[in-house]
Amino acid sequence: MNAAIANLLPIVLFFVIFYFLLIRPQQKRQRAIQQMQASLKKGDKIVTIGGLHGIIDSVDEDKIIVRAGDGTRLTFDRTAVREVVAENKA
């Protein structure tokens, strides 16, 4: 019985370490990204996953309209936003 537990202990320990080093931090990052995408508002300066820099012109339930540097308005899904560079304080 003790030999079976001793053989199983390294495997269990490996999965615990794997969880705390890889899975849990990834889940935290994913939650932070979802929270950021849910809190987007007009006037925020953003960068999309594709690298486009722009300012949010309007926000819909699942889409945003981004104004690029030359005034072009582009429609993106909220999930396409990688980061908010500067928030609109108004």
Coordinates of C-alpha atoms in Angstrom, one line a residue:
M1 CA 0.0 0.0 0.0
N2 CA 2.8 2.4 0.9
A3 CA 4.7 1.6 -2.2
A4 CA 1.6 2.5 -4.4
I5 CA 1.3 5.8 -2.6
A6 CA 5.0 6.5 -2.9
N7 CA 4.8 5.8 -6.7
L8 CA 1.8 8.0 -7.1
L9 CA 3.1 10.9 -5.1
P10 CA 5.5 12.3 -7.7
I11 CA 2.8 12.3 -10.4
V12 CA 0.4 14.1 -8.1
L13 CA 3.1 16.6 -7.2
F14 CA 3.9 17.1 -10.8
F15 CA 0.2 18.0 -11.6
V16 CA 0.0 20.4 -8.6
I17 CA 3.1 22.2 -9.7
F18 CA 1.9 22.3 -13.3
Y19 CA -1.4 23.8 -12.2
F20 CA 0.2 26.6 -10.1
L21 CA 2.9 27.5 -12.7
L22 CA 0.9 27.3 -15.9
I23 CA -2.9 26.9 -15.6
R24 CA -3.7 29.3 -12.8
P25 CA -1.7 32.3 -14.2
Q26 CA -3.2 31.8 -17.6
Q27 CA -6.7 31.8 -16.1
K28 CA -5.9 35.1 -14.3
R29 CA -4.6 36.7 -17.5
Q30 CA -7.8 35.6 -19.4
R31 CA -10.0 37.0 -16.7
A32 CA -8.1 40.3 -16.8
I33 CA -8.5 40.5 -20.6
Q34 CA -12.2 39.8 -20.5
Q35 CA -12.7 42.5 -17.8
M36 CA -10.7 45.0 -19.9
Q37 CA -12.7 44.2 -23.0
A38 CA -16.0 44.5 -21.1
S39 CA -15.1 47.9 -19.8
L40 CA -14.2 49.6 -23.1
K41 CA -15.8 53.0 -23.6
K42 CA -15.8 55.8 -26.1
G43 CA -12.6 57.8 -26.3
D44 CA -10.3 55.0 -25.1
K45 CA -7.0 54.7 -27.0
I46 CA -6.5 51.0 -27.9
V47 CA -4.4 48.5 -29.8
T48 CA -6.0 45.6 -31.6
I49 CA -4.7 42.1 -31.8
G50 CA -3.6 42.9 -35.4
G51 CA -1.6 46.0 -34.2
L52 CA -4.0 48.7 -35.3
H53 CA -3.8 51.8 -33.0
G54 CA -6.9 53.9 -32.7
I55 CA -9.5 55.6 -30.6
I56 CA -12.9 54.0 -29.8
D57 CA -15.6 56.1 -31.6
S58 CA -18.6 54.0 -30.4
V59 CA -19.3 50.9 -28.4
D60 CA -22.0 48.3 -29.1
E61 CA -22.8 45.2 -27.1
D62 CA -20.2 43.0 -29.0
K63 CA -18.7 45.4 -31.5
I64 CA -16.7 48.6 -31.4
I65 CA -16.0 51.3 -34.0
V66 CA -12.4 52.4 -34.0
R67 CA -11.2 55.7 -35.5
A68 CA -7.7 55.3 -37.0
G69 CA -5.1 58.1 -37.4
D70 CA -6.4 59.3 -40.8
G71 CA -10.0 59.4 -39.6
T72 CA -11.1 56.1 -41.1
R73 CA -13.7 54.3 -39.0
L74 CA -13.3 50.5 -38.7
T75 CA -15.6 48.0 -37.0
F76 CA -14.1 45.3 -34.8
D77 CA -15.3 42.7 -32.3
R78 CA -14.6 43.6 -28.7
T79 CA -12.5 40.5 -28.5
A80 CA -10.1 42.0 -31.1
V81 CA -8.8 44.5 -28.6
R82 CA -5.4 43.6 -27.1
E83 CA -4.9 46.5 -24.7
V84 CA -6.1 49.9 -23.7
V85 CA -3.2 52.4 -24.1
A86 CA -5.0 55.3 -22.5
E87 CA -8.4 55.5 -20.9
N88 CA -10.9 58.3 -21.5
K89 CA -11.3 60.1 -18.2
A90 CA -14.6 61.7 -19.1

